[in-house]
């Protein structure tokens, strides 16, 4: 599903409302899948991926032990653990992602330049003659 999403935490700490309002939403495809690790290494069986819309293989956000916390008419709340690697040192933080569906793009098309029906053409000519 194509969504816009906002991370609600930074390094496991809840963001203040002022910072949340200033955040630029991420855009991408939201996927919930079975983890490739299948519960090994202390990770849960579900993983949530926010993939870039460009089709890249590297996720924007990857949440391990992901759970769907809430479904509302405004969007989804997904919780999990986000991992950061510094050389061989892994740090894991609690992360919550708020995602809402993106409206489909509306393509503006120019109206046809010619009128196909002879009746409509005659009506338009009569209207032009009145004016």
PDB file of C-alpha atoms in Angstrom:
ATOM      1  CA  UNK A   1       0.000   0.000   0.000  1.00  0.00           C
ATOM      2  CA  UNK A   2       1.378   3.427  -0.935  1.00  0.00           C
ATOM      3  CA  UNK A   3       1.506   5.571   2.223  1.00  0.00           C
ATOM      4  CA  UNK A   4       2.977   8.610   3.893  1.00  0.00           C
ATOM      5  CA  UNK A   5       4.518   7.848   7.270  1.00  0.00           C
ATOM      6  CA  UNK A   6       6.060   9.612  10.262  1.00  0.00           C
ATOM      7  CA  UNK A   7       8.366   8.128  12.897  1.00  0.00           C
ATOM      8  CA  UNK A   8       7.019   8.968  16.350  1.00  0.00           C
ATOM      9  CA  UNK A   9      10.243   8.246  18.284  1.00  0.00           C
ATOM     10  CA  UNK A  10      13.929   9.073  18.056  1.00  0.00           C
ATOM     11  CA  UNK A  11      16.324   6.569  19.644  1.00  0.00           C
ATOM     12  CA  UNK A  12      13.440   5.090  21.618  1.00  0.00           C
ATOM     13  CA  UNK A  13      12.336   8.440  23.096  1.00  0.00           C
ATOM     14  CA  UNK A  14       8.960   9.871  22.203  1.00  0.00           C
ATOM     15  CA  UNK A  15       9.195  13.033  20.072  1.00  0.00           C
ATOM     16  CA  UNK A  16       7.627  16.253  21.396  1.00  0.00           C
ATOM     17  CA  UNK A  17       4.543  17.474  19.539  1.00  0.00           C
ATOM     18  CA  UNK A  18       6.432  20.491  18.114  1.00  0.00           C
ATOM     19  CA  UNK A  19       9.004  18.224  16.454  1.00  0.00           C
ATOM     20  CA  UNK A  20       6.302  15.873  15.169  1.00  0.00           C
ATOM     21  CA  UNK A  21       4.487  18.742  13.479  1.00  0.00           C
ATOM     22  CA  UNK A  22       7.748  19.840  11.840  1.00  0.00           C
ATOM     23  CA  UNK A  23       8.578  16.337  10.559  1.00  0.00           C
ATOM     24  CA  UNK A  24       8.451  15.786   6.813  1.00  0.00           C
ATOM     25  CA  UNK A  25       6.435  12.616   6.109  1.00  0.00           C
ATOM     26  CA  UNK A  26       8.208   9.753   4.364  1.00  0.00           C
ATOM     27  CA  UNK A  27       6.556   8.304   1.262  1.00  0.00           C
ATOM     28  CA  UNK A  28       6.756   4.659   0.285  1.00  0.00           C
ATOM     29  CA  UNK A  29       5.157   1.257   0.024  1.00  0.00           C
ATOM     30  CA  UNK A  30       4.207  -0.254   3.403  1.00  0.00           C
ATOM     31  CA  UNK A  31       4.696  -4.025   3.718  1.00  0.00           C
ATOM     32  CA  UNK A  32       4.119  -6.385   6.667  1.00  0.00           C
ATOM     33  CA  UNK A  33       5.914  -9.690   6.137  1.00  0.00           C
ATOM     34  CA  UNK A  34       7.150 -12.750   7.878  1.00  0.00           C
ATOM     35  CA  UNK A  35      10.714 -12.058   8.992  1.00  0.00           C
ATOM     36  CA  UNK A  36      13.548 -13.817   7.179  1.00  0.00           C
ATOM     37  CA  UNK A  37      15.028 -14.482  10.629  1.00  0.00           C
ATOM     38  CA  UNK A  38      11.827 -16.292  11.704  1.00  0.00           C
ATOM     39  CA  UNK A  39      12.129 -15.315  15.360  1.00  0.00           C
ATOM     40  CA  UNK A  40      15.857 -15.987  15.739  1.00  0.00           C
ATOM     41  CA  UNK A  41      18.234 -13.500  17.392  1.00  0.00           C
ATOM     42  CA  UNK A  42      15.460 -12.207  19.678  1.00  0.00           C
ATOM     43  CA  UNK A  43      13.557 -10.732  16.758  1.00  0.00           C
ATOM     44  CA  UNK A  44       9.868 -11.335  16.290  1.00  0.00           C
ATOM     45  CA  UNK A  45       8.322 -13.191  13.401  1.00  0.00           C
ATOM     46  CA  UNK A  46       6.865 -10.083  11.734  1.00  0.00           C
ATOM     47  CA  UNK A  47       8.818  -7.310  10.020  1.00  0.00           C
ATOM     48  CA  UNK A  48       7.407  -4.008   8.764  1.00  0.00           C
ATOM     49  CA  UNK A  49       9.117  -2.444   5.755  1.00  0.00           C
ATOM     50  CA  UNK A  50       8.619   1.011   4.303  1.00  0.00           C
ATOM     51  CA  UNK A  51      10.073   0.651   0.813  1.00  0.00           C
ATOM     52  CA  UNK A  52      10.886   3.659  -1.417  1.00  0.00           C
ATOM     53  CA  UNK A  53       8.435   4.297  -4.245  1.00  0.00           C
ATOM     54  CA  UNK A  54      11.342   4.304  -6.720  1.00  0.00           C
ATOM     55  CA  UNK A  55      11.619   0.512  -6.431  1.00  0.00           C
ATOM     56  CA  UNK A  56      14.937   0.403  -4.551  1.00  0.00           C
ATOM     57  CA  UNK A  57      15.698  -2.759  -2.554  1.00  0.00           C
ATOM     58  CA  UNK A  58      16.883  -0.858   0.564  1.00  0.00           C
ATOM     59  CA  UNK A  59      14.010  -0.043   2.963  1.00  0.00           C
ATOM     60  CA  UNK A  60      13.520   3.479   4.322  1.00  0.00           C
ATOM     61  CA  UNK A  61      12.290   2.056   7.640  1.00  0.00           C
ATOM     62  CA  UNK A  62      12.638  -1.529   8.866  1.00  0.00           C
ATOM     63  CA  UNK A  63      10.857  -2.524  12.082  1.00  0.00           C
ATOM     64  CA  UNK A  64      11.547  -5.933  13.603  1.00  0.00           C
ATOM     65  CA  UNK A  65       9.073  -7.611  15.984  1.00  0.00           C
ATOM     66  CA  UNK A  66       6.464  -5.448  14.261  1.00  0.00           C
ATOM     67  CA  UNK A  67       2.890  -5.316  15.533  1.00  0.00           C
ATOM     68  CA  UNK A  68      -0.133  -3.533  14.199  1.00  0.00           C
ATOM     69  CA  UNK A  69      -1.150  -1.450  17.220  1.00  0.00           C
ATOM     70  CA  UNK A  70      -4.147   0.416  15.855  1.00  0.00           C
ATOM     71  CA  UNK A  71      -6.225   0.744  12.706  1.00  0.00           C
ATOM     72  CA  UNK A  72      -8.282   3.899  12.305  1.00  0.00           C
ATOM     73  CA  UNK A  73     -10.004   5.664   9.459  1.00  0.00           C
ATOM     74  CA  UNK A  74      -7.077   8.130   9.459  1.00  0.00           C
ATOM     75  CA  UNK A  75      -4.337   5.516   9.203  1.00  0.00           C
ATOM     76  CA  UNK A  76      -2.300   2.780  10.898  1.00  0.00           C
ATOM     77  CA  UNK A  77      -0.115   2.726  13.993  1.00  0.00           C
ATOM     78  CA  UNK A  78       2.687   0.141  13.813  1.00  0.00           C
ATOM     79  CA  UNK A  79       5.172  -0.584  16.594  1.00  0.00           C
ATOM     80  CA  UNK A  80       8.431  -2.489  16.546  1.00  0.00           C
ATOM     81  CA  UNK A  81      12.185  -2.289  17.061  1.00  0.00           C
ATOM     82  CA  UNK A  82      14.447  -0.301  14.765  1.00  0.00           C
ATOM     83  CA  UNK A  83      18.079  -1.400  14.596  1.00  0.00           C
ATOM     84  CA  UNK A  84      21.145   0.771  14.051  1.00  0.00           C
ATOM     85  CA  UNK A  85      24.562  -0.665  13.299  1.00  0.00           C
ATOM     86  CA  UNK A  86      27.911   0.966  14.101  1.00  0.00           C
ATOM     87  CA  UNK A  87      30.560  -1.352  12.715  1.00  0.00           C
ATOM     88  CA  UNK A  88      29.728  -4.644  14.468  1.00  0.00           C
ATOM     89  CA  UNK A  89      27.760  -3.049  17.326  1.00  0.00           C
ATOM     90  CA  UNK A  90      23.979  -3.280  17.075  1.00  0.00           C
ATOM     91  CA  UNK A  91      21.712  -0.866  18.935  1.00  0.00           C
ATOM     92  CA  UNK A  92      17.972  -1.504  18.986  1.00  0.00           C
ATOM     93  CA  UNK A  93      15.336   1.097  19.879  1.00  0.00           C
ATOM     94  CA  UNK A  94      11.575   0.988  20.190  1.00  0.00           C
ATOM     95  CA  UNK A  95       9.958   2.733  17.228  1.00  0.00           C
ATOM     96  CA  UNK A  96       6.363   3.595  16.359  1.00  0.00           C
ATOM     97  CA  UNK A  97       5.311   4.460  12.829  1.00  0.00           C
ATOM     98  CA  UNK A  98       2.125   6.371  11.944  1.00  0.00           C
ATOM     99  CA  UNK A  99       1.141   5.699   8.312  1.00  0.00           C
ATOM    100  CA  UNK A 100      -1.802   6.921   6.248  1.00  0.00           C
ATOM    101  CA  UNK A 101      -2.737   6.108   2.642  1.00  0.00           C
ATOM    102  CA  UNK A 102      -1.648   8.500  -0.068  1.00  0.00           C
ATOM    103  CA  UNK A 103      -4.416   9.654  -2.390  1.00  0.00           C
ATOM    104  CA  UNK A 104      -3.917   8.495  -5.965  1.00  0.00           C
ATOM    105  CA  UNK A 105      -2.410  10.998  -8.349  1.00  0.00           C
ATOM    106  CA  UNK A 106      -4.993  12.673 -10.527  1.00  0.00           C
ATOM    107  CA  UNK A 107      -3.764  13.180 -14.036  1.00  0.00           C
ATOM    108  CA  UNK A 108      -5.099  16.266 -15.673  1.00  0.00           C
ATOM    109  CA  UNK A 109      -5.964  15.563 -19.271  1.00  0.00           C
ATOM    110  CA  UNK A 110      -6.850  18.204 -21.798  1.00  0.00           C
ATOM    111  CA  UNK A 111     -10.388  17.952 -23.139  1.00  0.00           C
ATOM    112  CA  UNK A 112     -10.691  16.683 -26.683  1.00  0.00           C
ATOM    113  CA  UNK A 113     -10.113  19.439 -29.217  1.00  0.00           C
ATOM    114  CA  UNK A 114     -12.888  18.334 -31.564  1.00  0.00           C
ATOM    115  CA  UNK A 115     -16.524  17.584 -31.001  1.00  0.00           C
ATOM    116  CA  UNK A 116     -17.392  14.199 -32.397  1.00  0.00           C
ATOM    117  CA  UNK A 117     -21.183  14.352 -32.495  1.00  0.00           C
ATOM    118  CA  UNK A 118     -22.797  16.354 -35.368  1.00  0.00           C
ATOM    119  CA  UNK A 119     -25.755  17.256 -33.108  1.00  0.00           C
ATOM    120  CA  UNK A 120     -23.449  18.818 -30.505  1.00  0.00           C
ATOM    121  CA  UNK A 121     -21.587  20.689 -33.248  1.00  0.00           C
ATOM    122  CA  UNK A 122     -24.869  22.120 -34.614  1.00  0.00           C
ATOM    123  CA  UNK A 123     -25.950  23.139 -31.109  1.00  0.00           C
ATOM    124  CA  UNK A 124     -22.661  24.944 -30.521  1.00  0.00           C
ATOM    125  CA  UNK A 125     -22.954  26.736 -33.877  1.00  0.00           C
ATOM    126  CA  UNK A 126     -26.505  27.836 -32.997  1.00  0.00           C
ATOM    127  CA  UNK A 127     -25.306  29.156 -29.634  1.00  0.00           C
ATOM    128  CA  UNK A 128     -22.493  31.085 -31.360  1.00  0.00           C
ATOM    129  CA  UNK A 129     -25.038  32.590 -33.789  1.00  0.00           C
ATOM    130  CA  UNK A 130     -27.189  33.810 -30.864  1.00  0.00           C
ATOM    131  CA  UNK A 131     -24.284  35.581 -29.186  1.00  0.00           C
TER     132      UNK A 131
END
